[in-house]
PDB file of C-alpha atoms in Angstrom:
ATOM      1  CA  MET A 182      82.905  75.212 -46.468  1.00  0.00           C
ATOM      2  CA  THR A 183      80.910  74.145 -43.131  1.00  0.00           C
ATOM      3  CA  THR A 184      78.756  71.310 -42.785  1.00  0.00           C
ATOM      4  CA  THR A 185      76.249  74.145 -41.355  1.00  0.00           C
ATOM      5  CA  THR A 186      76.390  76.283 -45.194  1.00  0.00           C
ATOM      6  CA  GLN A 187      76.441  72.138 -46.803  1.00  0.00           C
ATOM      7  CA  LEU A 188      72.964  71.643 -45.766  1.00  0.00           C
ATOM      8  CA  HIS A 189      71.547  74.979 -46.227  1.00  0.00           C
ATOM      9  CA  ASN A 190      73.324  75.101 -49.277  1.00  0.00           C
ATOM     10  CA  ASN A 191      71.483  71.072 -50.295  1.00  0.00           C
ATOM     11  CA  ASP A 192      68.232  72.368 -48.570  1.00  0.00           C
ATOM     12  CA  ILE A 193      67.943  75.327 -51.369  1.00  0.00           C
ATOM     13  CA  ARG A 194      68.818  72.889 -53.859  1.00  0.00           C
ATOM     14  CA  GLU A 195      66.388  70.985 -53.385  1.00  0.00           C
ATOM     15  CA  HIS A 196      63.852  73.272 -52.300  1.00  0.00           C
ATOM     16  CA  ILE A 197      64.454  73.872 -56.664  1.00  0.00           C
ATOM     17  CA  LEU A 198      63.934  71.019 -57.490  1.00  0.00           C
ATOM     18  CA  ALA A 199      61.004  69.711 -55.376  1.00  0.00           C
ATOM     19  CA  THR A 200      59.627  73.002 -56.888  1.00  0.00           C
ATOM     20  CA  GLY A 201      60.503  72.541 -60.107  1.00  0.00           C
ATOM     21  CA  GLN A 202      59.094  69.344 -60.017  1.00  0.00           C
ATOM     22  CA  ARG A 203      56.264  70.647 -59.260  1.00  0.00           C
ATOM     23  CA  ILE A 204      55.364  73.144 -61.983  1.00  0.00           C
ATOM     24  CA  MET A 205      56.557  71.091 -64.647  1.00  0.00           C
ATOM     25  CA  ALA A 206      54.739  68.081 -63.553  1.00  0.00           C
ATOM     26  CA  GLY A 207      51.730  70.324 -65.082  1.00  0.00           C
ATOM     27  CA  LYS A 208      52.618  71.797 -67.549  1.00  0.00           C
ATOM     28  CA  GLY A 209      56.241  70.147 -69.557  1.00  0.00           C
ATOM     29  CA  PHE A 210      59.144  70.802 -69.937  1.00  0.00           C
ATOM     30  CA  SER A 211      59.606  73.792 -72.652  1.00  0.00           C
ATOM     31  CA  ALA A 212      56.137  75.429 -71.537  1.00  0.00           C
ATOM     32  CA  VAL A 213      58.466  76.514 -68.014  1.00  0.00           C
ATOM     33  CA  GLY A 214      61.336  79.003 -67.829  1.00  0.00           C
ATOM     34  CA  LEU A 215      63.670  79.423 -64.703  1.00  0.00           C
ATOM     35  CA  ASN A 216      61.949  82.093 -63.946  1.00  0.00           C
ATOM     36  CA  GLU A 217      58.475  81.064 -62.841  1.00  0.00           C
ATOM     37  CA  ILE A 218      60.330  78.246 -60.750  1.00  0.00           C
ATOM     38  CA  LEU A 219      62.587  81.090 -59.201  1.00  0.00           C
ATOM     39  CA  THR A 220      59.960  83.153 -58.538  1.00  0.00           C
ATOM     40  CA  ASP A 221      57.629  80.781 -57.702  1.00  0.00           C
ATOM     41  CA  ALA A 222      60.407  78.919 -55.177  1.00  0.00           C
ATOM     42  CA  GLY A 223      62.054  82.269 -53.524  1.00  0.00           C
ATOM     43  CA  VAL A 224      65.073  82.235 -54.722  1.00  0.00           C
ATOM     44  CA  PRO A 225      66.936  84.427 -57.465  1.00  0.00           C
ATOM     45  CA  LYS A 226      68.008  83.360 -60.650  1.00  0.00           C
ATOM     46  CA  GLY A 227      71.420  84.101 -59.639  1.00  0.00           C
ATOM     47  CA  SER A 228      71.443  81.595 -57.264  1.00  0.00           C
ATOM     48  CA  PHE A 229      69.565  78.998 -59.563  1.00  0.00           C
ATOM     49  CA  TYR A 230      73.536  78.101 -61.262  1.00  0.00           C
ATOM     50  CA  HIS A 231      75.327  77.948 -58.269  1.00  0.00           C
ATOM     51  CA  TYR A 232      73.942  74.437 -57.895  1.00  0.00           C
ATOM     52  CA  PHE A 233      73.250  74.094 -61.276  1.00  0.00           C
ATOM     53  CA  ALA A 234      75.135  74.623 -64.675  1.00  0.00           C
ATOM     54  CA  SER A 235      71.729  74.729 -67.766  1.00  0.00           C
ATOM     55  CA  LYS A 236      68.142  73.890 -67.774  1.00  0.00           C
ATOM     56  CA  GLU A 237      69.195  71.123 -68.935  1.00  0.00           C
ATOM     57  CA  ALA A 238      71.472  70.263 -66.415  1.00  0.00           C
ATOM     58  CA  PHE A 239      68.654  70.593 -63.770  1.00  0.00           C
ATOM     59  CA  GLY A 240      66.416  68.496 -66.101  1.00  0.00           C
ATOM     60  CA  VAL A 241      68.108  65.808 -65.262  1.00  0.00           C
ATOM     61  CA  ALA A 242      69.112  66.345 -62.025  1.00  0.00           C
ATOM     62  CA  MET A 243      65.155  66.531 -61.474  1.00  0.00           C
ATOM     63  CA  LEU A 244      64.565  63.255 -63.679  1.00  0.00           C
ATOM     64  CA  ALA A 245      67.830  61.542 -61.351  1.00  0.00           C
ATOM     65  CA  ARG A 246      65.241  62.307 -57.673  1.00  0.00           C
ATOM     66  CA  TYR A 247      62.430  61.596 -59.364  1.00  0.00           C
ATOM     67  CA  PHE A 248      63.704  58.184 -59.850  1.00  0.00           C
ATOM     68  CA  ALA A 249      65.623  57.691 -56.334  1.00  0.00           C
ATOM     69  CA  ASP A 250      62.168  58.435 -54.510  1.00  0.00           C
ATOM     70  CA  TYR A 251      60.405  56.063 -57.160  1.00  0.00           C
ATOM     71  CA  LEU A 252      62.731  53.232 -56.403  1.00  0.00           C
ATOM     72  CA  ALA A 253      62.949  54.319 -52.900  1.00  0.00           C
ATOM     73  CA  GLU A 254      59.129  53.955 -52.430  1.00  0.00           C
ATOM     74  CA  LEU A 255      58.698  50.864 -55.258  1.00  0.00           C
ATOM     75  CA  ASP A 256      61.185  48.889 -52.764  1.00  0.00           C
ATOM     76  CA  SER A 257      59.313  49.311 -49.675  1.00  0.00           C
ATOM     77  CA  THR A 258      56.063  48.264 -51.585  1.00  0.00           C
ATOM     78  CA  LEU A 259      57.981  45.381 -52.872  1.00  0.00           C
ATOM     79  CA  SER A 260      59.087  44.375 -49.333  1.00  0.00           C
ATOM     80  CA  GLN A 261      55.346  44.602 -47.195  1.00  0.00           C
ATOM     81  CA  PRO A 262      55.632  42.234 -45.013  1.00  0.00           C
ATOM     82  CA  GLY A 263      52.622  40.147 -45.074  1.00  0.00           C
ATOM     83  CA  LEU A 264      52.162  39.567 -48.775  1.00  0.00           C
ATOM     84  CA  ASN A 265      53.342  37.638 -51.107  1.00  0.00           C
ATOM     85  CA  MET A 266      54.927  38.863 -53.938  1.00  0.00           C
ATOM     86  CA  ALA A 267      51.328  38.838 -56.144  1.00  0.00           C
ATOM     87  CA  GLN A 268      49.667  40.812 -53.794  1.00  0.00           C
ATOM     88  CA  ARG A 269      52.591  43.755 -53.324  1.00  0.00           C
ATOM     89  CA  LEU A 270      52.631  44.149 -56.936  1.00  0.00           C
ATOM     90  CA  MET A 271      48.950  43.975 -57.163  1.00  0.00           C
ATOM     91  CA  ASN A 272      49.445  46.659 -54.904  1.00  0.00           C
ATOM     92  CA  TYR A 273      52.665  48.534 -57.065  1.00  0.00           C
ATOM     93  CA  TRP A 274      49.269  48.793 -59.816  1.00  0.00           C
ATOM     94  CA  GLN A 275      47.065  49.759 -57.859  1.00  0.00           C
ATOM     95  CA  GLN A 276      48.738  52.665 -55.716  1.00  0.00           C
ATOM     96  CA  TRP A 277      50.165  53.381 -59.993  1.00  0.00           C
ATOM     97  CA  GLN A 278      46.548  54.261 -60.579  1.00  0.00           C
ATOM     98  CA  ALA A 279      45.468  55.742 -57.766  1.00  0.00           C
ATOM     99  CA  SER A 280      48.600  58.613 -58.166  1.00  0.00           C
ATOM    100  CA  GLN A 281      48.199  58.796 -62.391  1.00  0.00           C
ATOM    101  CA  SER A 282      45.128  61.111 -61.747  1.00  0.00           C
ATOM    102  CA  PHE A 283      44.904  63.517 -64.617  1.00  0.00           C
ATOM    103  CA  PHE A 284      43.715  66.049 -62.093  1.00  0.00           C
ATOM    104  CA  ASP A 285      46.726  66.637 -60.432  1.00  0.00           C
ATOM    105  CA  CYS A 286      49.233  64.275 -60.739  1.00  0.00           C
ATOM    106  CA  GLN A 287      51.319  66.771 -58.082  1.00  0.00           C
ATOM    107  CA  GLY A 288      54.489  65.367 -59.588  1.00  0.00           C
ATOM    108  CA  LYS A 289      54.216  61.864 -59.320  1.00  0.00           C
ATOM    109  CA  CYS A 290      53.656  61.243 -62.878  1.00  0.00           C
ATOM    110  CA  LEU A 291      56.678  63.416 -64.113  1.00  0.00           C
ATOM    111  CA  ALA A 292      57.855  60.582 -65.882  1.00  0.00           C
ATOM    112  CA  VAL A 293      54.272  60.155 -67.881  1.00  0.00           C
ATOM    113  CA  LYS A 294      54.406  63.528 -68.302  1.00  0.00           C
ATOM    114  CA  LEU A 295      57.830  64.231 -70.010  1.00  0.00           C
ATOM    115  CA  GLY A 296      59.372  61.277 -71.455  1.00  0.00           C
ATOM    116  CA  ALA A 297      58.236  61.701 -75.055  1.00  0.00           C
ATOM    117  CA  GLU A 298      58.706  65.340 -74.823  1.00  0.00           C
ATOM    118  CA  VAL A 299      62.397  65.579 -73.060  1.00  0.00           C
ATOM    119  CA  ALA A 300      63.313  62.351 -74.986  1.00  0.00           C
ATOM    120  CA  ASP A 301      63.477  64.131 -78.595  1.00  0.00           C
ATOM    121  CA  LEU A 302      64.715  67.420 -76.340  1.00  0.00           C
ATOM    122  CA  SER A 303      67.828  66.051 -74.013  1.00  0.00           C
ATOM    123  CA  ASP A 304      70.010  63.035 -74.814  1.00  0.00           C
ATOM    124  CA  SER A 305      71.341  62.985 -71.384  1.00  0.00           C
ATOM    125  CA  MET A 306      67.682  63.670 -70.353  1.00  0.00           C
ATOM    126  CA  ARG A 307      67.093  60.342 -72.167  1.00  0.00           C
ATOM    127  CA  LEU A 308      69.290  58.666 -70.583  1.00  0.00           C
ATOM    128  CA  THR A 309      67.988  59.918 -67.293  1.00  0.00           C
ATOM    129  CA  LEU A 310      64.850  58.659 -68.188  1.00  0.00           C
ATOM    130  CA  LYS A 311      66.977  54.792 -69.721  1.00  0.00           C
ATOM    131  CA  SER A 312      67.861  54.615 -66.589  1.00  0.00           C
ATOM    132  CA  GLY A 313      65.005  55.096 -63.731  1.00  0.00           C
ATOM    133  CA  THR A 314      62.552  53.093 -66.227  1.00  0.00           C
ATOM    134  CA  SER A 315      65.096  50.554 -66.431  1.00  0.00           C
ATOM    135  CA  GLY A 316      65.230  50.509 -62.841  1.00  0.00           C
ATOM    136  CA  ILE A 317      62.070  49.915 -62.622  1.00  0.00           C
ATOM    137  CA  ILE A 318      61.551  47.415 -64.529  1.00  0.00           C
ATOM    138  CA  SER A 319      64.557  45.203 -63.897  1.00  0.00           C
ATOM    139  CA  ARG A 320      62.213  45.501 -59.786  1.00  0.00           C
ATOM    140  CA  LEU A 321      59.160  44.239 -61.680  1.00  0.00           C
ATOM    141  CA  ALA A 322      61.072  41.612 -63.324  1.00  0.00           C
ATOM    142  CA  GLN A 323      62.700  40.546 -59.929  1.00  0.00           C
ATOM    143  CA  ALA A 324      59.375  40.784 -58.136  1.00  0.00           C
ATOM    144  CA  LEU A 325      57.959  38.745 -60.973  1.00  0.00           C
ATOM    145  CA  ALA A 326      60.401  35.988 -60.497  1.00  0.00           C
ATOM    146  CA  ALA A 327      60.072  36.387 -57.271  1.00  0.00           C
ATOM    147  CA  GLY A 328      56.316  35.273 -56.829  1.00  0.00           C
ATOM    148  CA  VAL A 329      56.704  32.475 -59.430  1.00  0.00           C
ATOM    149  CA  ALA A 330      59.528  30.355 -57.388  1.00  0.00           C
ATOM    150  CA  GLU A 331      56.396  30.875 -54.421  1.00  0.00           C
ATOM    151  CA  GLY A 332      53.736  29.754 -56.449  1.00  0.00           C
ATOM    152  CA  SER A 333      51.670  33.119 -55.725  1.00  0.00           C
ATOM    153  CA  LEU A 334      51.740  33.945 -59.812  1.00  0.00           C
ATOM    154  CA  VAL A 335      52.250  32.921 -62.860  1.00  0.00           C
ATOM    155  CA  ILE A 336      53.501  33.201 -66.877  1.00  0.00           C
ATOM    156  CA  ASP A 337      53.944  32.535 -69.391  1.00  0.00           C
ATOM    157  CA  ASP A 338      57.343  34.298 -70.815  1.00  0.00           C
ATOM    158  CA  GLU A 339      60.719  34.862 -69.233  1.00  0.00           C
ATOM    159  CA  PRO A 340      60.417  37.663 -65.493  1.00  0.00           C
ATOM    160  CA  GLY A 341      62.422  40.518 -67.765  1.00  0.00           C
ATOM    161  CA  LYS A 342      59.916  40.879 -71.247  1.00  0.00           C
ATOM    162  CA  VAL A 343      56.512  40.104 -68.840  1.00  0.00           C
ATOM    163  CA  ALA A 344      57.911  43.321 -66.450  1.00  0.00           C
ATOM    164  CA  GLU A 345      58.873  45.540 -70.146  1.00  0.00           C
ATOM    165  CA  SER A 346      55.201  44.611 -71.131  1.00  0.00           C
ATOM    166  CA  LEU A 347      53.641  44.784 -68.105  1.00  0.00           C
ATOM    167  CA  TYR A 348      55.454  48.584 -66.905  1.00  0.00           C
ATOM    168  CA  GLN A 349      54.370  49.744 -70.993  1.00  0.00           C
ATOM    169  CA  LEU A 350      51.189  49.046 -70.683  1.00  0.00           C
ATOM    170  CA  TRP A 351      51.175  51.007 -67.194  1.00  0.00           C
ATOM    171  CA  LEU A 352      52.982  53.687 -69.096  1.00  0.00           C
ATOM    172  CA  GLY A 353      50.244  53.824 -72.296  1.00  0.00           C
ATOM    173  CA  ALA A 354      47.216  53.870 -70.033  1.00  0.00           C
ATOM    174  CA  SER A 355      48.544  57.027 -67.992  1.00  0.00           C
ATOM    175  CA  VAL A 356      48.816  58.461 -71.061  1.00  0.00           C
ATOM    176  CA  MET A 357      45.242  57.192 -72.714  1.00  0.00           C
ATOM    177  CA  VAL A 358      43.793  58.609 -68.791  1.00  0.00           C
ATOM    178  CA  LYS A 359      44.797  62.287 -70.082  1.00  0.00           C
ATOM    179  CA  ILE A 360      43.448  62.332 -73.656  1.00  0.00           C
ATOM    180  CA  VAL A 361      40.103  60.444 -72.045  1.00  0.00           C
ATOM    181  CA  ARG A 362      39.547  61.852 -68.686  1.00  0.00           C
ATOM    182  CA  THR A 363      38.304  58.286 -67.744  1.00  0.00           C
ATOM    183  CA  THR A 364      39.967  56.343 -65.346  1.00  0.00           C
ATOM    184  CA  ASP A 365      38.759  52.819 -68.243  1.00  0.00           C
ATOM    185  CA  PRO A 366      42.313  52.652 -69.005  1.00  0.00           C
ATOM    186  CA  PHE A 367      43.785  52.429 -66.140  1.00  0.00           C
ATOM    187  CA  ASP A 368      40.272  49.780 -66.222  1.00  0.00           C
ATOM    188  CA  SER A 369      41.189  47.608 -68.596  1.00  0.00           C
ATOM    189  CA  ALA A 370      45.217  47.764 -67.534  1.00  0.00           C
ATOM    190  CA  MET A 371      44.860  45.896 -64.545  1.00  0.00           C
ATOM    191  CA  ARG A 372      42.681  43.409 -66.426  1.00  0.00           C
ATOM    192  CA  MET A 373      44.878  42.831 -68.194  1.00  0.00           C
ATOM    193  CA  THR A 374      47.650  42.886 -65.481  1.00  0.00           C
ATOM    194  CA  ARG A 375      45.642  40.029 -63.457  1.00  0.00           C
ATOM    195  CA  GLN A 376      45.469  38.166 -67.050  1.00  0.00           C
ATOM    196  CA  VAL A 377      49.246  38.135 -67.563  1.00  0.00           C
ATOM    197  CA  ILE A 378      50.404  37.041 -64.390  1.00  0.00           C
ATOM    198  CA  HIS A 379      46.659  34.782 -63.598  1.00  0.00           C
ATOM    199  CA  PHE A 380      46.019  36.611 -60.241  1.00  0.00           C
ATOM    200  CA  SER A 381      42.948  35.797 -58.597  1.00  0.00           C
ATOM    201  CA  PRO A 382      42.206  37.949 -55.437  1.00  0.00           C
TER     202      PRO A 382
END
């Protein structure tokens, strides 16, 4: 296989994943058929199975892609120059609030949209979700520990436990935002977050 063909195949695979992520972020996993994804992507159905063994395998790849992008963005946010770690963490939660719109998340809220659904449908997708969310919590724990060390924030428990609690707080707030159709749950989550890390701007 030539390098040109490999690049072409990677482009097609990426295009299918991006298309599926955008559609499923709005409708969910079960409600979206392969035909809808492939029609939107302009890819023949037969070609799908060249890249993915099944819809479940596609789901695993889509979630892995989502978390890889998410973690890269999180790493960038937590290494912003000219800010202390508390400020970087607050920027992360502000970005979370901005990206988790209940009007149109554009694929940015895939974990929120699919988490409960696919965890019950597929153990392989559940494990991909577990790995991805563990990566987020681990990075938040490291950031909290760094913030404590530099004196920009204070926490009352171990960084890992605080990171887990804060991630769960924001995940729950994201679900409630979809239910109540206001950003009030995010406002509450932000107030609680400020209290937990003892942050005063």
